[in-house]
């Protein structure tokens, strides 16, 4: 019977792989839940359905990627997008309010 290799002993193991997903989960998950609750209570998700599905999916991907150094950029990108995507509706509303107020 062969023993499973220890990830901490492999040369390409990333010892702090968990920091990026953790620091984006803390603000990102409440933001995603709040956005879903906000738009679900308005009678339907409408055109934001892909956004509301993609953001938690990217957050899960950032946690589930292998814990090796070559995946660090993919993990960071997925984690950052999982926070940035739920902010898009709010940024759009702010830009629209600024555009109408300046005219």
Backbone as ProteinMPNN parsed JSONL, in Angstrom:
{"seq_chain_A": "XXXXXXXXXXXXXXXXXXXXXXXXXXXXXXXXXXXXXXXXXXXXXXXXXXXXXXXXXXXXXXXXXXXXXXXXXXXXXXXXXXXXXXXXXXXXXXXXXXXXXXX", "coords_chain_A": {"N_chain_A": [[0.838, -1.166, 0.0], [0.645, 2.164, -0.925], [1.577, 5.29, 0.376], [-0.168, 8.399, 0.479], [1.084, 11.331, -1.106], [2.466, 14.016, 0.762], [1.25, 17.256, 0.602], [2.604, 19.453, 1.581], [5.236, 18.792, 1.401], [5.934, 18.665, -1.249], [7.792, 20.113, -3.942], [6.616, 22.214, -5.422], [4.553, 23.125, -3.898], [2.347, 25.513, -2.519], [2.679, 27.369, 0.243], [1.056, 29.326, 1.442], [-1.432, 29.316, 0.192], [-4.065, 29.676, 0.876], [-4.589, 32.277, 1.673], [-5.403, 34.29, -0.208], [-8.006, 33.367, -1.189], [-9.349, 33.419, 1.298], [-9.232, 36.125, 2.17], [-10.751, 37.311, 0.216], [-13.137, 36.058, 0.483], [-14.187, 36.92, 2.901], [-15.188, 39.7, 2.599], [-16.514, 39.282, 0.207], [-18.431, 37.136, 0.175], [-20.619, 37.931, 1.967], [-21.401, 40.154, 0.461], [-22.209, 38.989, -1.966], [-24.359, 37.42, -1.081], [-26.042, 39.425, -0.081], [-26.562, 40.888, -2.446], [-27.882, 38.951, -3.964], [-30.139, 38.548, -2.32], [-31.264, 41.101, -2.44], [-31.991, 41.438, -5.174], [-33.548, 39.177, -5.588], [-35.787, 39.589, -4.031], [-37.057, 41.543, -5.4], [-38.764, 40.504, -7.242], [-37.639, 38.844, -9.104], [-34.659, 37.7, -10.765], [-33.831, 38.508, -13.248], [-31.802, 40.058, -15.711], [-29.49, 39.825, -14.278], [-28.904, 37.272, -13.538], [-26.768, 35.611, -14.661], [-24.557, 36.937, -13.516], [-25.047, 36.649, -10.784], [-24.743, 33.961, -10.508], [-22.212, 33.39, -11.495], [-20.365, 34.736, -9.817], [-20.366, 33.412, -7.141], [-19.545, 30.949, -8.093], [-16.973, 31.441, -9.094], [-15.753, 32.102, -6.69], [-15.858, 29.652, -5.366], [-14.232, 28.201, -7.107], [-11.798, 29.46, -6.657], [-11.175, 28.481, -4.149], [-11.038, 25.74, -4.652], [-9.051, 25.159, -6.497], [-5.937, 23.46, -7.258], [-3.333, 23.322, -4.749], [-0.885, 24.532, -5.629], [1.969, 26.375, -6.818], [1.862, 27.174, -9.628], [-0.844, 27.677, -10.021], [-1.452, 29.981, -8.724], [-1.909, 32.541, -9.894], [-4.288, 32.076, -11.324], [-5.964, 31.44, -9.188], [-5.93, 33.849, -7.744], [-7.042, 35.603, -9.635], [-9.628, 34.501, -10.01], [-10.627, 34.797, -7.419], [-10.538, 37.593, -7.089], [-12.299, 38.446, -9.1], [-14.623, 37.334, -8.111], [-15.314, 39.083, -6.138], [-15.388, 41.521, -7.457], [-17.371, 41.316, -9.471], [-20.01, 41.288, -8.162], [-20.035, 43.962, -7.416], [-20.464, 45.435, -9.677], [-23.254, 46.135, -10.436], [-23.771, 48.13, -8.509], [-21.773, 50.0, -9.03], [-22.518, 50.752, -11.598], [-24.993, 51.967, -11.055], [-24.149, 54.152, -9.532], [-22.583, 55.531, -11.419], [-24.562, 56.136, -13.316], [-26.221, 57.805, -11.805], [-24.458, 59.9, -11.346], [-24.082, 60.792, -13.944], [-26.634, 61.691, -14.691], [-27.047, 63.68, -12.827], [-25.217, 65.616, -13.472], [-26.145, 66.819, -15.713]], "CA_chain_A": [[0.0, 0.0, 0.0], [1.45, 3.37, -1.008], [1.043, 6.431, 1.125], [-0.431, 9.588, -0.319], [2.135, 12.328, -0.895], [2.117, 15.177, 1.562], [1.338, 18.452, -0.23], [3.561, 20.403, 2.143], [6.589, 18.358, 1.09], [6.204, 18.752, -2.673], [8.55, 21.352, -4.179], [5.812, 23.303, -5.977], [3.429, 23.426, -3.004], [2.26, 26.927, -2.131], [2.34, 27.264, 1.666], [0.028, 30.288, 1.859], [-2.432, 29.317, -0.874], [-5.392, 29.961, 1.427], [-4.755, 33.677, 2.051], [-6.181, 35.056, -1.194], [-9.433, 33.042, -1.103], [-9.917, 33.826, 2.58], [-9.403, 37.577, 2.234], [-11.823, 37.734, -0.682], [-14.388, 35.471, 0.961], [-14.717, 37.702, 4.016], [-16.125, 40.727, 2.123], [-17.226, 38.873, -1.005], [-19.588, 36.282, 0.411], [-21.776, 38.73, 2.396], [-21.818, 40.993, -0.652], [-22.953, 38.145, -2.901], [-25.637, 37.049, -0.457], [-26.871, 40.632, -0.052], [-26.997, 41.198, -3.806], [-28.891, 37.958, -4.336], [-31.358, 38.838, -1.562], [-31.827, 42.347, -2.937], [-32.631, 41.265, -6.465], [-34.537, 38.105, -5.529], [-37.005, 40.118, -3.433], [-37.672, 42.479, -6.337], [-39.638, 39.791, -8.163], [-36.898, 38.019, -10.049], [-33.268, 38.074, -10.932], [-33.72, 39.2, -14.525], [-30.555, 39.965, -16.452], [-28.346, 39.628, -13.394], [-28.758, 35.864, -13.184], [-25.397, 35.113, -14.883], [-23.66, 37.55, -12.546], [-25.294, 36.078, -9.463], [-24.29, 32.574, -10.518], [-20.787, 33.355, -11.787], [-19.562, 35.208, -8.683], [-20.092, 32.339, -6.177], [-18.805, 29.882, -8.765], [-15.563, 31.831, -9.092], [-15.267, 32.001, -5.318], [-15.617, 28.229, -5.11], [-13.068, 27.797, -7.903], [-10.588, 29.953, -5.999], [-10.876, 27.576, -3.04], [-10.864, 24.354, -5.078], [-7.883, 24.946, -7.351], [-4.845, 22.78, -6.545], [-2.537, 24.196, -3.885], [0.461, 24.613, -6.168], [2.351, 27.716, -7.254], [1.4, 27.581, -10.962], [-2.257, 28.044, -9.983], [-1.637, 31.169, -7.889], [-2.517, 33.613, -10.681], [-5.686, 31.704, -11.583], [-6.691, 31.547, -7.916], [-6.069, 35.267, -7.432], [-7.976, 36.18, -10.596], [-10.978, 34.029, -9.691], [-11.05, 35.402, -6.155], [-10.783, 39.025, -7.29], [-13.525, 38.593, -9.887], [-15.785, 36.978, -7.296], [-15.67, 40.278, -5.382], [-15.635, 42.638, -8.38], [-18.618, 41.143, -10.218], [-21.189, 41.804, -7.452], [-19.973, 45.415, -7.282], [-20.806, 46.068, -10.951], [-24.539, 46.851, -10.432], [-23.68, 49.333, -7.686], [-20.944, 50.961, -9.768], [-23.339, 51.257, -12.692], [-25.985, 52.888, -10.489], [-23.452, 55.385, -9.139], [-22.226, 56.257, -12.635], [-25.783, 56.675, -13.912], [-26.661, 58.937, -10.982], [-23.541, 61.013, -11.594], [-24.313, 61.306, -15.301], [-27.889, 62.439, -14.744], [-26.965, 64.856, -11.958], [-24.357, 66.63, -14.061], [-26.82, 67.44, -16.867]], "C_chain_A": [[0.895, 1.247, 0.0], [0.77, 4.5, -0.248], [0.812, 7.596, 0.172], [0.667, 10.619, -0.067], [1.623, 13.51, -0.082], [2.308, 16.432, 0.716], [2.367, 19.443, 0.293], [4.998, 20.041, 1.768], [6.911, 18.431, -0.399], [6.878, 20.079, -2.974], [7.704, 22.499, -4.727], [4.586, 23.614, -5.128], [3.494, 24.89, -2.586], [1.81, 26.961, -0.682], [1.237, 28.215, 2.114], [-1.055, 30.415, 0.795], [-3.777, 29.825, -0.38], [-5.634, 31.432, 1.706], [-5.636, 34.456, 1.073], [-7.658, 34.664, -1.158], [-10.082, 33.494, 0.202], [-10.199, 35.325, 2.62], [-10.403, 38.103, 1.219], [-13.162, 37.131, -0.277], [-15.01, 36.346, 2.053], [-15.6, 38.859, 3.562], [-17.011, 40.249, 0.979], [-18.477, 38.057, -0.755], [-20.781, 37.057, 0.964], [-22.305, 39.64, 1.289], [-22.637, 40.199, -1.666], [-24.311, 37.754, -2.341], [-26.575, 38.256, -0.422], [-27.393, 41.01, -1.425], [-28.071, 40.223, -4.272], [-30.203, 38.242, -3.609], [-32.04, 40.097, -2.071], [-32.592, 42.138, -4.233], [-33.654, 40.136, -6.479], [-35.847, 38.611, -4.935], [-37.717, 41.095, -4.362], [-38.519, 41.78, -7.396], [-38.915, 38.958, -9.201], [-35.502, 38.547, -10.246], [-33.025, 38.799, -12.246], [-32.39, 38.977, -15.204], [-29.333, 39.757, -15.586], [-28.124, 38.172, -13.006], [-27.356, 35.334, -13.478], [-24.398, 35.679, -13.886], [-23.81, 36.902, -11.18], [-24.899, 34.611, -9.375], [-22.773, 32.503, -10.687], [-19.936, 33.756, -10.583], [-19.338, 34.118, -7.627], [-19.332, 31.172, -6.799], [-17.318, 30.198, -8.791], [-14.964, 31.784, -7.692], [-14.975, 30.547, -4.953], [-14.4, 27.725, -5.877], [-11.789, 28.266, -7.23], [-10.209, 29.095, -4.792], [-10.49, 26.174, -3.521], [-9.689, 24.111, -6.005], [-6.782, 24.239, -6.566], [-3.933, 23.776, -5.827], [-1.091, 24.257, -4.342], [0.703, 26.007, -6.72], [1.869, 28.082, -8.659], [-0.062, 28.035, -11.006], [-2.514, 29.319, -9.186], [-2.313, 32.305, -8.662], [-3.986, 33.316, -10.974], [-6.524, 31.834, -10.321], [-6.936, 33.009, -7.552], [-7.081, 35.938, -8.353], [-9.412, 35.776, -10.286], [-11.488, 34.67, -8.408], [-11.361, 36.883, -6.325], [-12.054, 39.258, -8.095], [-14.764, 38.245, -9.071], [-16.213, 38.14, -6.401], [-16.057, 41.419, -6.319], [-16.975, 42.51, -9.103], [-19.862, 41.601, -9.45], [-21.189, 43.314, -7.272], [-20.392, 46.135, -8.563], [-22.177, 46.749, -10.954], [-24.499, 48.142, -9.622], [-22.848, 50.404, -8.385], [-21.726, 51.563, -10.929], [-24.372, 52.257, -12.179], [-25.337, 54.21, -10.089], [-23.077, 56.198, -10.367], [-23.451, 56.853, -13.328], [-26.298, 57.871, -13.118], [-25.753, 60.135, -11.207], [-23.77, 61.623, -12.967], [-25.589, 62.121, -15.373], [-27.834, 63.695, -13.882], [-26.13, 65.965, -12.593], [-25.046, 67.357, -15.218], [-27.825, 68.374, -16.402]], "O_chain_A": [[1.797, 1.366, 0.83], [-0.454, 4.627, -0.243], [1.522, 7.749, -0.823], [1.131, 10.764, 1.064], [0.479, 13.937, -0.235], [3.389, 16.658, 0.173], [2.943, 20.2, -0.488], [5.882, 20.897, 1.815], [8.073, 18.271, -0.774], [6.571, 21.081, -2.328], [8.05, 23.66, -4.511], [3.672, 24.297, -5.592], [4.571, 25.43, -2.333], [0.665, 26.616, -0.393], [0.544, 27.923, 3.088], [-1.54, 31.515, 0.533], [-4.554, 30.36, -1.171], [-6.775, 31.819, 1.956], [-6.52, 35.201, 1.495], [-8.507, 35.554, -1.102], [-11.242, 33.906, 0.207], [-11.272, 35.749, 3.049], [-10.863, 39.238, 1.347], [-14.213, 37.647, -0.659], [-16.231, 36.489, 2.112], [-16.699, 39.002, 4.099], [-18.123, 40.745, 0.798], [-19.492, 38.272, -1.418], [-21.89, 36.861, 0.468], [-23.511, 39.869, 1.19], [-23.648, 40.689, -2.168], [-25.307, 37.76, -3.065], [-27.767, 38.124, -0.701], [-28.549, 41.412, -1.557], [-29.051, 40.622, -4.9], [-31.27, 38.183, -4.22], [-33.268, 40.155, -2.128], [-33.72, 42.61, -4.374], [-34.554, 40.145, -7.319], [-36.915, 38.116, -5.295], [-38.875, 41.436, -4.122], [-38.948, 42.419, -8.357], [-39.555, 38.415, -10.102], [-35.203, 39.699, -9.93], [-32.109, 39.617, -12.345], [-31.899, 37.851, -15.272], [-28.241, 39.533, -16.108], [-27.23, 37.88, -12.212], [-26.785, 34.659, -12.622], [-23.487, 34.973, -13.455], [-22.82, 36.637, -10.498], [-24.738, 34.078, -8.277], [-22.122, 31.648, -10.087], [-18.882, 33.162, -10.356], [-18.189, 33.908, -7.239], [-18.568, 30.488, -6.118], [-16.492, 29.321, -8.538], [-13.788, 31.457, -7.532], [-13.968, 30.25, -4.309], [-13.626, 26.918, -5.361], [-10.793, 27.543, -7.232], [-9.03, 28.998, -4.454], [-9.7, 25.494, -2.867], [-9.358, 22.957, -6.278], [-6.693, 24.394, -5.348], [-3.787, 24.922, -6.251], [-0.173, 24.06, -3.545], [-0.237, 26.729, -7.05], [1.49, 29.234, -8.867], [-0.464, 28.716, -11.95], [-3.668, 29.702, -8.991], [-3.204, 32.964, -8.126], [-4.831, 34.207, -10.883], [-7.667, 32.289, -10.376], [-8.025, 33.365, -7.104], [-7.889, 36.751, -7.903], [-10.312, 36.616, -10.299], [-12.658, 35.044, -8.323], [-12.339, 37.379, -5.767], [-12.81, 40.182, -7.795], [-15.838, 38.798, -9.309], [-17.358, 38.179, -5.951], [-16.958, 42.198, -6.007], [-17.646, 43.518, -9.324], [-20.714, 42.259, -10.047], [-22.239, 43.897, -7.001], [-20.65, 47.338, -8.53], [-22.268, 47.874, -11.444], [-25.12, 49.135, -10.0], [-23.187, 51.586, -8.333], [-21.606, 52.756, -11.208], [-24.598, 53.289, -12.812], [-25.923, 55.274, -10.291], [-23.23, 57.419, -10.369], [-23.38, 57.957, -13.868], [-26.763, 58.848, -13.705], [-26.229, 61.269, -11.254], [-23.664, 62.837, -13.135], [-25.625, 63.146, -16.053], [-28.513, 64.676, -14.182], [-26.325, 67.139, -12.277], [-24.572, 68.405, -15.654], [-28.506, 69.002, -17.213]]}, "name": "protein", "num_of_chains": 1, "seq": "XXXXXXXXXXXXXXXXXXXXXXXXXXXXXXXXXXXXXXXXXXXXXXXXXXXXXXXXXXXXXXXXXXXXXXXXXXXXXXXXXXXXXXXXXXXXXXXXXXXXXXX"}
